[in-house]
Coordinates of C-alpha atoms and ligand atoms in Angstrom, one line a residue:
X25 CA -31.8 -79.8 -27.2
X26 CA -31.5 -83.3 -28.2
X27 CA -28.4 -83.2 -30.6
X28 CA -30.4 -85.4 -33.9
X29 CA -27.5 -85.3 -35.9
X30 CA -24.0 -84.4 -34.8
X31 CA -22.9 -80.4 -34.5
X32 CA -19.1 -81.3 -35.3
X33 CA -17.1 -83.2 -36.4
X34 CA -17.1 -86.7 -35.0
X35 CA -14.2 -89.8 -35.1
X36 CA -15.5 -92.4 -37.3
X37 CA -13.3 -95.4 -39.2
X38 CA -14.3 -94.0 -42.6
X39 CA -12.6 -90.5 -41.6
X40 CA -9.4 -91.4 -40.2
X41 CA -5.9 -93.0 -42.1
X42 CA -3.5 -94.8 -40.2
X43 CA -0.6 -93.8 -43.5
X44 CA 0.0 -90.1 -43.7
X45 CA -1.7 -89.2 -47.0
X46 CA -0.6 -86.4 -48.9
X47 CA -3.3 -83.5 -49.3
X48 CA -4.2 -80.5 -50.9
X49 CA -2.4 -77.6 -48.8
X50 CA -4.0 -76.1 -46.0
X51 CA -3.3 -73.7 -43.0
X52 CA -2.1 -76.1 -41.5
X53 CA 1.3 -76.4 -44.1
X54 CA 1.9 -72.5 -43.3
X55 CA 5.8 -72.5 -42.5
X56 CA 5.1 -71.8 -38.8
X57 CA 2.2 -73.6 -37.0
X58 CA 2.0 -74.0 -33.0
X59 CA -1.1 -75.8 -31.7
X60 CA -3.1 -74.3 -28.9
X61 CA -5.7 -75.5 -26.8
X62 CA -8.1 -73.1 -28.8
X63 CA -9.1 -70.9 -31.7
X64 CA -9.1 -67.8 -29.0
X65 CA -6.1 -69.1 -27.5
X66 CA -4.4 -68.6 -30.9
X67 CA -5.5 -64.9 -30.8
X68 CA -4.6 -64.4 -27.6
X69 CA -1.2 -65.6 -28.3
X70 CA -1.1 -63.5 -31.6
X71 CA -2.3 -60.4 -30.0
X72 CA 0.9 -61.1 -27.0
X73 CA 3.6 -61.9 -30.2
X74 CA 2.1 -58.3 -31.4
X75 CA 2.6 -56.7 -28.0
X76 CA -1.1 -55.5 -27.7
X77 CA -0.8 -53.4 -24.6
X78 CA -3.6 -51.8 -22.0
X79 CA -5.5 -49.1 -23.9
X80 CA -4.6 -50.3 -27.3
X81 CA -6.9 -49.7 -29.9
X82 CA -7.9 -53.0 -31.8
X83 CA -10.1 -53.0 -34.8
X84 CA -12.4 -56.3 -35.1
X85 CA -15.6 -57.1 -37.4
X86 CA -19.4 -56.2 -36.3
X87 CA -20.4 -59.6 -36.8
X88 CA -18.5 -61.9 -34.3
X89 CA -18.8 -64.3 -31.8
X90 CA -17.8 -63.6 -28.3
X91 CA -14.9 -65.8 -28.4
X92 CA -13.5 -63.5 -31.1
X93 CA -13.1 -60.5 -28.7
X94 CA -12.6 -62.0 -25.5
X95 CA -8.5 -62.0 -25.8
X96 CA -8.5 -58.9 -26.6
X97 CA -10.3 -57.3 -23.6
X98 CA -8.6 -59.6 -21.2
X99 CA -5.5 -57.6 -22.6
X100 CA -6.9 -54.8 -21.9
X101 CA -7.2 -54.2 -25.8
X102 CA -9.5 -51.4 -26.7
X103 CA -11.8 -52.9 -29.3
X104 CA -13.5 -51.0 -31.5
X105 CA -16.2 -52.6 -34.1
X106 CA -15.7 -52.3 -38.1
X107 CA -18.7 -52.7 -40.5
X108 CA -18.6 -55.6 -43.3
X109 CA -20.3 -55.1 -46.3
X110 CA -22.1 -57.5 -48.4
X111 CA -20.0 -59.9 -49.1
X112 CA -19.1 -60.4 -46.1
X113 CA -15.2 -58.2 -46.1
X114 CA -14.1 -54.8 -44.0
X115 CA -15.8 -52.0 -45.3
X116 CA -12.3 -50.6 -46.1
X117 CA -13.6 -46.7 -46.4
X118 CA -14.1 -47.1 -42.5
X119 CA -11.2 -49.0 -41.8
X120 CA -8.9 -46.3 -43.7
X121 CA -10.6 -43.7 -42.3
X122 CA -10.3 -45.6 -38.3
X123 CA -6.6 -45.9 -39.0
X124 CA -6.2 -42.2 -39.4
X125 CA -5.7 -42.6 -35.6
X126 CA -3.4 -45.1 -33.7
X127 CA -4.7 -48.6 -34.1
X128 CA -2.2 -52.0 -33.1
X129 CA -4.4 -54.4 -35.0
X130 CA -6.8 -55.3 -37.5
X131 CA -8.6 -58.6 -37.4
X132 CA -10.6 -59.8 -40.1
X133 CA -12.4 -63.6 -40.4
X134 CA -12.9 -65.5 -43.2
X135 CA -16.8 -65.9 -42.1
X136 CA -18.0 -69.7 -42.2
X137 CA -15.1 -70.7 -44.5
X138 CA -15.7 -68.9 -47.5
X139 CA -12.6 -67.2 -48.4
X140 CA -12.7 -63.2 -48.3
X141 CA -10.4 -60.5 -49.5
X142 CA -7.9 -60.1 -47.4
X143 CA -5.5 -58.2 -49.5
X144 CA -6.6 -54.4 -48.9
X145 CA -6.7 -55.0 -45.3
X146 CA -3.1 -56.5 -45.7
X147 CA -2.0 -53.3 -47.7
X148 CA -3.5 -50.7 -45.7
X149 CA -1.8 -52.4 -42.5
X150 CA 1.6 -52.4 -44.6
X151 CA 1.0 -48.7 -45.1
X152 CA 0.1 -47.7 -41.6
X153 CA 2.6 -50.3 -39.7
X154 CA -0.7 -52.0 -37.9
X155 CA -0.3 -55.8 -37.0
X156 CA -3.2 -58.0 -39.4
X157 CA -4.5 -61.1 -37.7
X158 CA -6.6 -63.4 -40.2
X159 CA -9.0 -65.5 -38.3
X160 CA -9.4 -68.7 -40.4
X161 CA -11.4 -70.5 -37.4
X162 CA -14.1 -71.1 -40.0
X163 CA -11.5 -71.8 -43.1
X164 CA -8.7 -74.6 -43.2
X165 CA -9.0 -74.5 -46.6
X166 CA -9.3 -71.4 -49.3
X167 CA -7.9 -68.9 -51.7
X168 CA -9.2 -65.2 -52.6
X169 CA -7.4 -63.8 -55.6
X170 CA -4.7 -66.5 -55.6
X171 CA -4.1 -65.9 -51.3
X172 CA -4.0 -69.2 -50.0
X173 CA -6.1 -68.4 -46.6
X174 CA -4.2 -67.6 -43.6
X175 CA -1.0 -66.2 -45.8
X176 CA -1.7 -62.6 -45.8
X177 CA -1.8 -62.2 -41.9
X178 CA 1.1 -61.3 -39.5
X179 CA -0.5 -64.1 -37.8
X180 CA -3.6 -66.8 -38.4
X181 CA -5.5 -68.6 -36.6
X182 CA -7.1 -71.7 -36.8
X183 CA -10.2 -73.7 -34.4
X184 CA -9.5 -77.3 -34.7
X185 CA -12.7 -78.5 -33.3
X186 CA -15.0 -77.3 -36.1
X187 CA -12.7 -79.5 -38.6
X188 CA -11.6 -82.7 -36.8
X189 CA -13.0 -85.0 -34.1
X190 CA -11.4 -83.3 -31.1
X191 CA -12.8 -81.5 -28.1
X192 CA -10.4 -79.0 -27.9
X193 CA -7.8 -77.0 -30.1
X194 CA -6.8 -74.2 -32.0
X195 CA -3.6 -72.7 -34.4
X196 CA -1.5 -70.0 -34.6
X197 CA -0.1 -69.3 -38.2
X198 CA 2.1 -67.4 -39.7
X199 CA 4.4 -67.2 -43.1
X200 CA 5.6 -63.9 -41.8
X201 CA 7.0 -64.2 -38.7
X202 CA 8.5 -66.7 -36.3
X203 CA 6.1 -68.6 -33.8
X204 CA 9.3 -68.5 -31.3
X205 CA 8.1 -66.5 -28.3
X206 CA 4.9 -68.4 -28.3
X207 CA 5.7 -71.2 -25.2
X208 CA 3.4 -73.9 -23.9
X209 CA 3.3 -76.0 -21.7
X210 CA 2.2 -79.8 -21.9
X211 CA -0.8 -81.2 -21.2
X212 CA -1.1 -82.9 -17.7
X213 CA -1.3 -86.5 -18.5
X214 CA -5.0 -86.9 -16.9
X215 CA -6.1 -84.1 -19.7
X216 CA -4.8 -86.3 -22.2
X217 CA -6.9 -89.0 -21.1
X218 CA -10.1 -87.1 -20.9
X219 CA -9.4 -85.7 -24.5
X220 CA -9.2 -89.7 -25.4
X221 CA -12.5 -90.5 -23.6
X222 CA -14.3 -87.6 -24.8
X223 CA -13.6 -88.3 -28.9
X224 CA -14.1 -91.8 -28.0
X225 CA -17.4 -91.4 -26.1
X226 CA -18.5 -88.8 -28.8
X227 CA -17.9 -91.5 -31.7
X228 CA -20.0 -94.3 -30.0
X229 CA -22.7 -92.4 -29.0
X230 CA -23.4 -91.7 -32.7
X231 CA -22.5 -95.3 -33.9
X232 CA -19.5 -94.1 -35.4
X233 CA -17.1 -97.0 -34.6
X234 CA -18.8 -100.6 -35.7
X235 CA -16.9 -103.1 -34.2
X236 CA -16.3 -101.3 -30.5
X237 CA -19.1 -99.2 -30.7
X238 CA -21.3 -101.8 -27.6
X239 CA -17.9 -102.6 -25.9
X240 CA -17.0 -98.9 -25.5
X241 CA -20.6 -97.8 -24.7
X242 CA -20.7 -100.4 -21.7
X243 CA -17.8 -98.8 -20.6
X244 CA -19.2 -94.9 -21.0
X245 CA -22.8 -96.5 -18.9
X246 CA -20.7 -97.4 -16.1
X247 CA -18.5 -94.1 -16.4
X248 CA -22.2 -92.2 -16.4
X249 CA -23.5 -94.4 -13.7
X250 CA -20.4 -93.5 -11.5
X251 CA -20.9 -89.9 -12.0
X252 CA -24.4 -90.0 -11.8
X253 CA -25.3 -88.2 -15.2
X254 CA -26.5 -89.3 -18.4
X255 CA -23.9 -89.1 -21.4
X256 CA -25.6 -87.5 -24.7
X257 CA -27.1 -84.3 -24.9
X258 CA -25.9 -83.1 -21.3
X259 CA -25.2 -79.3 -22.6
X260 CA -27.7 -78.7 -24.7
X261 CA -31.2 -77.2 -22.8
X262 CA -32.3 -73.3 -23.1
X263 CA -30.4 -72.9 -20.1
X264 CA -26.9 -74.6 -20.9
X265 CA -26.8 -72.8 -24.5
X266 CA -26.8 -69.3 -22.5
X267 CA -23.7 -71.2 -20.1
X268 CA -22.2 -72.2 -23.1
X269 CA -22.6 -68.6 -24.8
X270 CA -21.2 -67.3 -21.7
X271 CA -18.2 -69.0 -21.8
X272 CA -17.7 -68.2 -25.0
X273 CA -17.3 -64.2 -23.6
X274 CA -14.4 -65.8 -21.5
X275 CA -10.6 -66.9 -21.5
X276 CA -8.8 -69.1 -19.1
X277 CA -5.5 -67.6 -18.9
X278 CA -4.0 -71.2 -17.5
X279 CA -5.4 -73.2 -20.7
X280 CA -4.5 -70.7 -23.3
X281 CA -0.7 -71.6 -22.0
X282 CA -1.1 -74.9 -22.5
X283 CA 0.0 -76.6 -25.7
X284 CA -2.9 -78.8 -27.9
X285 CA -2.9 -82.1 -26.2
X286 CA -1.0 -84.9 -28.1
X287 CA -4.0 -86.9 -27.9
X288 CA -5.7 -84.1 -30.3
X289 CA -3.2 -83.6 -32.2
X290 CA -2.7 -87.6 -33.0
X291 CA -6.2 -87.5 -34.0
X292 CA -6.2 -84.8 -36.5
X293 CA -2.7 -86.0 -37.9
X294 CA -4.8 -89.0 -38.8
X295 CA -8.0 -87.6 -40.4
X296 CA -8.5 -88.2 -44.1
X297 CA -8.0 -84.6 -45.2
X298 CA -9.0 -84.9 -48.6
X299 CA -12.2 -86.8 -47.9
X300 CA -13.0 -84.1 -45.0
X301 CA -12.8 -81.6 -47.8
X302 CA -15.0 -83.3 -50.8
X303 CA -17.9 -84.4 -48.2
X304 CA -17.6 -80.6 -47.2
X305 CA -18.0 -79.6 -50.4
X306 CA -20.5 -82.1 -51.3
X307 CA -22.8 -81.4 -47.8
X308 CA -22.6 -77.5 -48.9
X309 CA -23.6 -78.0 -52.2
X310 CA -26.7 -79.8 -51.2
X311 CA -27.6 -77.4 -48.5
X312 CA -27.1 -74.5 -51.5
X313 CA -29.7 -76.9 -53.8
X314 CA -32.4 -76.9 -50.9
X315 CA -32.7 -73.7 -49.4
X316 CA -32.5 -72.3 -52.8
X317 CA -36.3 -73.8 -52.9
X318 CA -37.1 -72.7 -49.5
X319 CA -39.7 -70.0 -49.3
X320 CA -39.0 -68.5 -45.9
X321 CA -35.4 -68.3 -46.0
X322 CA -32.9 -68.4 -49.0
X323 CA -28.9 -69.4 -48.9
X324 CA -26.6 -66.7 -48.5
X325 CA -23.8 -67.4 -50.8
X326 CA -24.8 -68.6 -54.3
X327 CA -21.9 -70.9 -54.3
X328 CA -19.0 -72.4 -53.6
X329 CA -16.0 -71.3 -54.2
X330 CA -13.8 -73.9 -55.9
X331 CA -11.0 -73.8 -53.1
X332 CA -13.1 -73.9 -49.9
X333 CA -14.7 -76.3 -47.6
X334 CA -16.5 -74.3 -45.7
X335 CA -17.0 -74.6 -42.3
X336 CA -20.6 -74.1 -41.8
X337 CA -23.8 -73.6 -44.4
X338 CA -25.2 -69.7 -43.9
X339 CA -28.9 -69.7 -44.5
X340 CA -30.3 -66.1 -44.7
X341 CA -33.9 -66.2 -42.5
X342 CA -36.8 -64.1 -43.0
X343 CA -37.8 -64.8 -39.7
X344 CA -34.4 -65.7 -37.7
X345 CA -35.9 -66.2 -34.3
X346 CA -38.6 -69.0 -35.2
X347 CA -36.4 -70.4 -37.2
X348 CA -33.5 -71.0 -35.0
X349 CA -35.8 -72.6 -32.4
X350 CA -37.7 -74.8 -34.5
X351 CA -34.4 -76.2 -35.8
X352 CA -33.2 -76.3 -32.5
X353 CA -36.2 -78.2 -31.3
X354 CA -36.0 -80.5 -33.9
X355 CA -32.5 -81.8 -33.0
X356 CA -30.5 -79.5 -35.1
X357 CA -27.2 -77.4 -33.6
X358 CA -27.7 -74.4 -35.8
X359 CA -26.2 -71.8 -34.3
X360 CA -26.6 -67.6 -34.6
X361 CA -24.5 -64.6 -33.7
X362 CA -27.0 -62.6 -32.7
X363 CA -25.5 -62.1 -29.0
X364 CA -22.6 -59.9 -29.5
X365 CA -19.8 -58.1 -27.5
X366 CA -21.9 -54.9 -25.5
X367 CA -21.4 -51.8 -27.4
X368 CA -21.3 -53.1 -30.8
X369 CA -22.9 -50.4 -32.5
X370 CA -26.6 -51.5 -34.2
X371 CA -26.1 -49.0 -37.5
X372 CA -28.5 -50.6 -40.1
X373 CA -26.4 -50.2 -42.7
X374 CA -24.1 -52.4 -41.6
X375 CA -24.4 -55.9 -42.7
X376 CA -22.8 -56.9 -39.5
X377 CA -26.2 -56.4 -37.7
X378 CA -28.3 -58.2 -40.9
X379 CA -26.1 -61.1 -40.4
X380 CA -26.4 -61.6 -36.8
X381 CA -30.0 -61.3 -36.4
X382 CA -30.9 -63.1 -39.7
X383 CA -28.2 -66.0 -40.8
X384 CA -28.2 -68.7 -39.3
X385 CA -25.4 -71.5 -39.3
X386 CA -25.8 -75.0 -40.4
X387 CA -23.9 -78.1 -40.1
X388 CA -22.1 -79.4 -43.3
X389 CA -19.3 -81.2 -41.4
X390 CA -17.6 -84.1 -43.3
X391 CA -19.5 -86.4 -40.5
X392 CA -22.4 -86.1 -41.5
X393 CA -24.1 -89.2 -43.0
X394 CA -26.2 -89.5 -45.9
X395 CA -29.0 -90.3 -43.5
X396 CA -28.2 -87.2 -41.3
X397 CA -28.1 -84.6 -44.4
X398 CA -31.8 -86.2 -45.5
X399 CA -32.7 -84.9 -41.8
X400 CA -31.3 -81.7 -41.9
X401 CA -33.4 -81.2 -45.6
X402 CA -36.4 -82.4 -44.5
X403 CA -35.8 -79.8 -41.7
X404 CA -35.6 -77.3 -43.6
X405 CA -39.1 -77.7 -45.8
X406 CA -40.8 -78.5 -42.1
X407 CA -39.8 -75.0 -40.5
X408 CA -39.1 -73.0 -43.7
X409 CA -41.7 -74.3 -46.5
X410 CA -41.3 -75.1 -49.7
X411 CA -41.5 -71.9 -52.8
X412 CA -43.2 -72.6 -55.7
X413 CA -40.4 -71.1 -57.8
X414 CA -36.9 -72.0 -57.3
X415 CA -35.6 -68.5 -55.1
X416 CA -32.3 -69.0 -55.0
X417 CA -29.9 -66.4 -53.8
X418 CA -30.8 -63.4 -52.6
X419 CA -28.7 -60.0 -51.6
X420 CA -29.7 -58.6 -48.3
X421 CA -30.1 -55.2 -50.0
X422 CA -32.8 -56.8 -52.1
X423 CA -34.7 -58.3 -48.8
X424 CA -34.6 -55.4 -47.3
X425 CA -36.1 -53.4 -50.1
X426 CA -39.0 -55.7 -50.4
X427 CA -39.6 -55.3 -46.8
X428 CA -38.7 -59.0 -45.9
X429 CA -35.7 -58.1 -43.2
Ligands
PLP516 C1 -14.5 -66.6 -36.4 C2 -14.1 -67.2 -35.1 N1 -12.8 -66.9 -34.6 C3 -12.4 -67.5 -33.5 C4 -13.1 -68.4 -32.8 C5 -12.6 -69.0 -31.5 O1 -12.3 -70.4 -31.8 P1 -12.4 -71.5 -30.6 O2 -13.8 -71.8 -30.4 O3 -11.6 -72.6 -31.1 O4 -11.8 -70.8 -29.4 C6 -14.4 -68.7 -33.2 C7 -15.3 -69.7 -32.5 O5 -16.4 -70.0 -32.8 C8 -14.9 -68.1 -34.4 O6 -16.1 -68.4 -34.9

């Protein structure tokens, strides 16, 4: 795939601050925060600081990415899958009646950054002494019910490379407990550089830095030429998004020790959080105009909730598959759970299973440029067509009951 416009985040002059501006709260100001080289990290981490042992039963949502679950088998965690329901939270009927049994944790995400209750799944682990992890990899930013995301949790977790410019990083969270038995190491000073070179080369190659944008891309030519490969769009064939999947079903041990390099973490102390979160916002809301005039596929939320900037757009597909690849071809990272963890049960009343065969996951990063967003829309009426009538939202249980998933 030939990345059209960028997937994440990427380091531009407009979205960094050399002062320290004040912003609005995020996970980030939880009383306890200790950067990790990834969102899975974090869990791994949090499932350790819970003391998750061999055989232990841990309870985690039907509609996940691999990267979600991979900690906890590599612990020897015994997962087993929870239903959601239509908006997107634990079906709590199975979840109280799965914790009739011994479970060590429940963890629950907040999916593509919209905030969801948390609270029930918080009381019924207060009841029954289970450890709650809330994964906030898709939500820096939130509230449900007055629950500033992240707060409800034993532990949180955070993915810094869906919110910032950085190649690598992740959070763990809490305003529970202490972060103390979480140690990393430091990053070996030749990772440091390569974090450097890799936001750096990402910026030019999308024009991001006027001014050093030839100087620097001279530089990356010769770095190619050395190396013998070209620079953009390396990762992105058939093939390499089933490597990339892949790895998403693993854990390095030896990186998830490792502390967030300082080279990350300089760059995301320097991003202009309050503008990250209003273009957000603002690329959401668009993407929530559009697809609500889309005949073959419909947004999935019918808005935005007035703390969140989400992390991705979910646009409900009538026909997923065709979809996906036509964005794909046509430059756009959309991306699709529909390759889950094996034995995650299929039952069709689960929304889980809706959700990962029909909603797909669009860009709205705060990078993307007016020009970029005009792409993405005229992208959508090419594969997707234009309705006659304004759709708008639609509930799943109404899809299926017209026959359309
Ligand atoms: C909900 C959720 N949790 C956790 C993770 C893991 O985050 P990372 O990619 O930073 O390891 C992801 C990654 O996509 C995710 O989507």
């Amino acid at each position: 795939m030939n990345e059209s416009v960028p997937k994440l985040p990427v380091l531009s002059w407009q979205g960094i601050s050399l002062a320290h501006a004040p912003a609005r709260a995020s996970l980030l100001d939880l009383p306890a925060v200790r950067f990790t080289t990834s969102g899975r990290a974090a869990i791994w981490h949090a499932l350790r600081l819970i003391g998750l042992k061999p055989g232990d039963r841990v309870l985690m949502p039907s509609y996940h990415c691999m990267s979600m679950i991979a900690p906890v088998v590599l612990l020897g965690g015994e997962v087993e899958f929870y239903p959601i329901v239509a908006d997107g939270s634990a079906d709590m009927d199975y979840l109280r009646s799965a914790t009739r049994r011994p479970v060590r944790a429940i963890l629950a995400a907040h999916f593509f950054g919209l905030p969801r209750a948390m609270q029930p799944i918080r009381q019924l682990c207060d009841e029954r002494g289970i450890a709650f992890i809330e994964d906030c990899a898709h939500a820096l930013w939130g509230q449900h019910a007055g629950n500033t995301v992240g707060s409800l949790g034993d532990y949180a977790i955070g993915s810094m490379t869906k919110f910032f410019p950085v190649p690598e990083g992740g959070c763990i969270a809490s305003s529970r407990h202490s972060l103390e038995g979480v140690q990393l190491r430091s990053t070996p000073v030749r990772r440091e550089l390569k974090v450097l070179v890799d936001v750096l080369e990402r910026a030019t190659s999308f024009e991001r830095l006027p001014g050093v944008n030839g100087a620097l891309n001279v530089l990356w030519r010769i770095k190619a030429m050395l190396r013998g490969r070209s620079r953009r769009g390396v990762d992105e064939g058939p093939k390499d998004l089933l490597v990339a999947q892949a790895a998403l079903a693993d854990l390095d041990v030896e990186q998830a020790g490792i502390a967030m390099s300082r080279a990350a973490r300089g760059v995301v102390r320097h991003i202009r959080m309050d503008w990250t979160f209003e273009s957000r916002r603002a690329h959401f809301a668009r993407l929530l105009a559009c697809s609500g005039r889309l005949s073959g596929a419909r947004p999935l939320s019918p808005s935005i909730p007035d703390e969140a900037a989400p992390y991705v757009f979910p646009l409900l597909a009538d026909d997923p598959d065709r979809g996906f690849a036509a964005l794909r071809d046509l430059g756009i990272a959309v991306f699709r759970w529909d390759w889950r963890w094996p034995g995650t049960p299929d039952d069709t009343s689960d929304y889980g299973n809706v959700w990962a065969h029909h909603v797909l996951q669009l860009p709205c990063h705060q990078d993307l440029s007016t020009h970029d967003m005009d792409y993405i829309e005229r992208a959508l009426v090419q594969v997707f067509g234009r309705s006659v009538e304004p759709v708008g939202p639609t509930t799943t249980r109404e899809l299926s009951a017209k026959g359309v998933i």
